[in-house]
């Protein structure tokens, strides 16, 4: 399954662009996606936190990812 | 409607937020105004660049406002956040809460800004004379 991942802030800098196409297993979960990202881009390991949003909601690690979901990497937020 | 959520690229206006939360039964209005500071850890900041994952930033700000109206009933809430390039002194965020009495307004406003900084997907980059850094990215 190929999915498209969007990135903002420092995550965009780490990826070198605003989106990444990544192929993963059919039973991909949020937790496995985080592992894949950290394996491919070790700079993610150094961040204070790293979360994934699925369809504009924070997702827990067990959540499955389906083709067509909007997947966004959420590095440490700093609003306000 | 008792809540007003805005993510804007144009300057924020405290009067707009105050007027949103004013009502005859609201005896306490608290406004938090977050501005761009000219220094961080002893270094001079030239400007801040803000960006947001917009649909989720709006939905997370709305969750904060909805939680306030549940936890402090009859409150009115405005949360306005700016994105884009901001200069020193520019307003980055305004949170306004109106309640019957002051204690609830102070508590709700504090809850809103503290939660916003933890959950709303907005990022800021500090621009210095000799470089730039994404705020809070690293421990």
GROMACS .gro file of C-alpha atoms in nm:
model
  219
    1UNK     CA    1   0.000   0.000   0.000
    2UNK     CA    2   0.136   0.340  -0.093
    3UNK     CA    3   0.037   0.633   0.126
    4UNK     CA    4   0.106   1.003   0.110
    5UNK     CA    5   0.230   1.173   0.425
    6UNK     CA    6   0.219   1.553   0.472
    7UNK     CA    7   0.466   1.738   0.689
    8UNK     CA    8   0.481   2.077   0.856
    9UNK     CA    9   0.740   2.270   1.054
   10UNK     CA   10   1.062   2.089   1.128
   11UNK     CA   11   0.915   1.766   0.988
   12UNK     CA   12   0.905   1.928   0.645
   13UNK     CA   13   1.271   2.025   0.681
   14UNK     CA   14   1.362   1.669   0.784
   15UNK     CA   15   1.180   1.518   0.485
   16UNK     CA   16   1.320   1.786   0.254
   17UNK     CA   17   0.972   1.871   0.130
   18UNK     CA   18   0.606   1.904   0.225
   19UNK     CA   19   0.506   1.548   0.139
   20UNK     CA   20   0.642   1.197   0.121
   21UNK     CA   21   0.510   0.893  -0.059
   22UNK     CA   22   0.586   0.583   0.140
   23UNK     CA   23   0.499   0.220   0.076
   24UNK     CA   24   0.403   0.011   0.374
   25UNK     CA   25   0.225  -0.316   0.446
   26UNK     CA   26  -0.151  -0.343   0.396
   27UNK     CA   27  -0.201  -0.365   0.774
   28UNK     CA   28  -0.001  -0.048   0.842
   29UNK     CA   29  -0.064   0.115   1.178
   30UNK     CA   30   0.026   0.459   1.307
   31UNK     CA   31   0.290   0.303   1.534
   32UNK     CA   32   0.453   0.118   1.246
   33UNK     CA   33   0.449   0.431   1.032
   34UNK     CA   34   0.631   0.620   1.309
   35UNK     CA   35   0.891   0.342   1.320
   36UNK     CA   36   0.936   0.354   0.943
   37UNK     CA   37   0.981   0.730   0.950
   38UNK     CA   38   1.237   0.714   1.231
   39UNK     CA   39   1.430   0.438   1.050
   40UNK     CA   40   1.444   0.631   0.727
   41UNK     CA   41   1.493   0.977   0.882
   42UNK     CA   42   1.685   0.940   1.211
   43UNK     CA   43   1.649   1.315   1.281
   44UNK     CA   44   1.291   1.238   1.392
   45UNK     CA   45   1.430   1.045   1.689
   46UNK     CA   46   1.588   1.364   1.827
   47UNK     CA   47   1.260   1.559   1.844
   48UNK     CA   48   1.085   1.631   2.174
   49UNK     CA   49   0.779   1.446   2.047
   50UNK     CA   50   0.636   1.308   1.725
   51UNK     CA   51   0.270   1.239   1.656
   52UNK     CA   52   0.060   1.139   1.357
   53UNK     CA   53  -0.274   1.286   1.265
   54UNK     CA   54  -0.515   1.074   1.062
   55UNK     CA   55  -0.787   1.276   0.892
   56UNK     CA   56  -0.709   1.581   1.109
   57UNK     CA   57  -0.733   1.396   1.444
   58UNK     CA   58  -0.450   1.282   1.669
   59UNK     CA   59  -0.412   0.906   1.625
   60UNK     CA   60  -0.287   0.649   1.874
   61UNK     CA   61  -0.025   0.393   1.778
   62UNK     CA   62  -0.272   0.107   1.731
   63UNK     CA   63  -0.484   0.294   1.481
   64UNK     CA   64  -0.485   0.133   1.135
   65UNK     CA   65  -0.408   0.343   0.829
   66UNK     CA   66  -0.623   0.302   0.519
   67UNK     CA   67  -0.550   0.409   0.166
   68UNK     CA   68  -0.702   0.751   0.116
   69UNK     CA   69  -0.656   0.867   0.476
   70UNK     CA   70  -0.501   1.210   0.519
   71UNK     CA   71  -0.181   1.140   0.712
   72UNK     CA   72   0.012   1.428   0.866
   73UNK     CA   73   0.332   1.423   1.071
   74UNK     CA   74   0.293   1.643   1.378
   75UNK     CA   75   0.629   1.750   1.526
   76UNK     CA   76   0.629   1.939   1.860
   77UNK     CA   77   0.370   2.215   1.835
   78UNK     CA   78   0.446   2.573   1.938
   79UNK     CA   79   0.140   2.788   1.896
   80UNK     CA   80   0.063   3.098   2.097
   81UNK     CA   81  -2.318   3.059   1.884
   82UNK     CA   82  -2.103   3.127   2.186
   83UNK     CA   83  -1.762   3.049   2.039
   84UNK     CA   84  -1.561   3.218   1.764
   85UNK     CA   85  -1.253   3.042   1.621
   86UNK     CA   86  -1.033   3.214   1.364
   87UNK     CA   87  -0.702   3.131   1.198
   88UNK     CA   88  -0.594   3.446   1.018
   89UNK     CA   89  -0.312   3.577   0.800
   90UNK     CA   90  -0.408   3.938   0.881
   91UNK     CA   91  -0.342   4.135   1.204
   92UNK     CA   92  -0.552   4.028   1.503
   93UNK     CA   93  -0.785   4.274   1.677
   94UNK     CA   94  -0.842   4.261   2.053
   95UNK     CA   95  -1.158   4.473   2.016
   96UNK     CA   96  -1.318   4.210   1.793
   97UNK     CA   97  -1.246   3.936   2.050
   98UNK     CA   98  -1.362   4.146   2.346
   99UNK     CA   99  -1.685   4.238   2.169
  100UNK     CA  100  -1.750   3.870   2.092
  101UNK     CA  101  -1.748   3.775   2.460
  102UNK     CA  102  -1.937   4.080   2.590
  103UNK     CA  103  -2.294   4.022   2.702
  104UNK     CA  104  -2.524   4.174   2.964
  105UNK     CA  105  -2.489   3.869   3.191
  106UNK     CA  106  -2.108   3.847   3.159
  107UNK     CA  107  -1.953   4.038   3.448
  108UNK     CA  108  -1.600   3.911   3.393
  109UNK     CA  109  -1.407   3.931   3.067
  110UNK     CA  110  -1.048   3.801   3.049
  111UNK     CA  111  -0.829   3.850   2.743
  112UNK     CA  112  -0.495   3.679   2.692
  113UNK     CA  113  -0.284   3.843   2.422
  114UNK     CA  114   0.031   3.665   2.308
  115UNK     CA  115   0.281   3.885   2.122
  116UNK     CA  116   0.613   3.831   1.948
  117UNK     CA  117   0.898   3.884   2.197
  118UNK     CA  118   1.226   4.039   2.084
  119UNK     CA  119   1.453   3.789   2.257
  120UNK     CA  120   1.478   3.425   2.353
  121UNK     CA  121   1.740   3.289   2.591
  122UNK     CA  122   1.948   3.604   2.552
  123UNK     CA  123   1.941   3.608   2.173
  124UNK     CA  124   1.781   3.882   1.970
  125UNK     CA  125   1.484   3.761   1.764
  126UNK     CA  126   1.421   3.939   1.433
  127UNK     CA  127   1.081   3.786   1.355
  128UNK     CA  128   0.869   3.471   1.389
  129UNK     CA  129   0.724   3.261   1.110
  130UNK     CA  130   0.405   3.073   1.204
  131UNK     CA  131   0.247   2.793   1.007
  132UNK     CA  132  -0.049   2.566   1.077
  133UNK     CA  133  -0.208   2.245   0.960
  134UNK     CA  134  -0.517   2.452   0.911
  135UNK     CA  135  -0.818   2.216   0.928
  136UNK     CA  136  -0.683   2.045   1.238
  137UNK     CA  137  -0.566   2.370   1.401
  138UNK     CA  138  -0.921   2.502   1.369
  139UNK     CA  139  -1.078   2.180   1.497
  140UNK     CA  140  -0.839   2.160   1.794
  141UNK     CA  141  -0.906   2.524   1.885
  142UNK     CA  142  -1.277   2.450   1.859
  143UNK     CA  143  -1.235   2.155   2.098
  144UNK     CA  144  -1.072   2.386   2.352
  145UNK     CA  145  -1.358   2.635   2.326
  146UNK     CA  146  -1.620   2.360   2.348
  147UNK     CA  147  -1.452   2.217   2.658
  148UNK     CA  148  -1.467   2.563   2.817
  149UNK     CA  149  -1.838   2.597   2.748
  150UNK     CA  150  -1.893   2.255   2.909
  151UNK     CA  151  -1.666   2.308   3.209
  152UNK     CA  152  -1.769   2.669   3.268
  153UNK     CA  153  -2.131   2.682   3.148
  154UNK     CA  154  -2.271   3.001   2.999
  155UNK     CA  155  -1.926   3.121   2.896
  156UNK     CA  156  -1.844   3.292   2.568
  157UNK     CA  157  -1.510   3.226   2.401
  158UNK     CA  158  -1.307   3.372   2.116
  159UNK     CA  159  -0.977   3.221   2.003
  160UNK     CA  160  -0.797   3.397   1.719
  161UNK     CA  161  -0.454   3.279   1.602
  162UNK     CA  162  -0.239   3.434   1.333
  163UNK     CA  163  -0.012   3.257   1.084
  164UNK     CA  164   0.254   3.385   0.847
  165UNK     CA  165   0.545   3.621   0.910
  166UNK     CA  166   0.512   3.822   1.231
  167UNK     CA  167   0.730   4.110   1.347
  168UNK     CA  168   0.833   4.196   1.703
  169UNK     CA  169   0.527   4.316   1.896
  170UNK     CA  170   0.274   4.166   1.657
  171UNK     CA  171  -0.010   3.972   1.818
  172UNK     CA  172   0.016   3.597   1.756
  173UNK     CA  173  -0.286   3.486   1.957
  174UNK     CA  174  -0.585   3.632   2.139
  175UNK     CA  175  -0.803   3.432   2.375
  176UNK     CA  176  -1.106   3.603   2.520
  177UNK     CA  177  -1.345   3.451   2.771
  178UNK     CA  178  -1.657   3.606   2.915
  179UNK     CA  179  -1.832   3.457   3.217
  180UNK     CA  180  -2.067   3.576   3.489
  181UNK     CA  181  -1.787   3.617   3.746
  182UNK     CA  182  -1.413   3.672   3.715
  183UNK     CA  183  -1.279   3.347   3.865
  184UNK     CA  184  -1.423   3.131   3.589
  185UNK     CA  185  -1.301   3.368   3.318
  186UNK     CA  186  -0.944   3.364   3.450
  187UNK     CA  187  -0.946   2.984   3.488
  188UNK     CA  188  -1.095   2.922   3.146
  189UNK     CA  189  -0.855   3.160   2.973
  190UNK     CA  190  -0.556   2.995   3.142
  191UNK     CA  191  -0.688   2.652   3.042
  192UNK     CA  192  -0.726   2.769   2.682
  193UNK     CA  193  -0.375   2.907   2.630
  194UNK     CA  194  -0.207   2.618   2.815
  195UNK     CA  195  -0.399   2.359   2.610
  196UNK     CA  196  -0.350   2.547   2.283
  197UNK     CA  197   0.027   2.531   2.330
  198UNK     CA  198   0.007   2.153   2.382
  199UNK     CA  199  -0.245   2.039   2.122
  200UNK     CA  200  -0.304   2.285   1.838
  201UNK     CA  201  -0.092   2.201   1.532
  202UNK     CA  202   0.075   2.536   1.484
  203UNK     CA  203   0.451   2.575   1.455
  204UNK     CA  204   0.678   2.875   1.484
  205UNK     CA  205   1.029   2.940   1.366
  206UNK     CA  206   1.241   3.201   1.539
  207UNK     CA  207   1.455   3.400   1.298
  208UNK     CA  208   1.781   3.534   1.441
  209UNK     CA  209   2.049   3.745   1.272
  210UNK     CA  210   2.266   3.433   1.243
  211UNK     CA  211   2.016   3.154   1.188
  212UNK     CA  212   1.673   3.016   1.266
  213UNK     CA  213   1.520   2.748   1.487
  214UNK     CA  214   1.185   2.568   1.514
  215UNK     CA  215   1.061   2.648   1.865
  216UNK     CA  216   1.028   2.351   2.105
  217UNK     CA  217   1.136   2.099   1.842
  218UNK     CA  218   1.425   1.963   2.048
  219UNK     CA  219   1.455   1.892   2.420
   0.00000   0.00000   0.00000
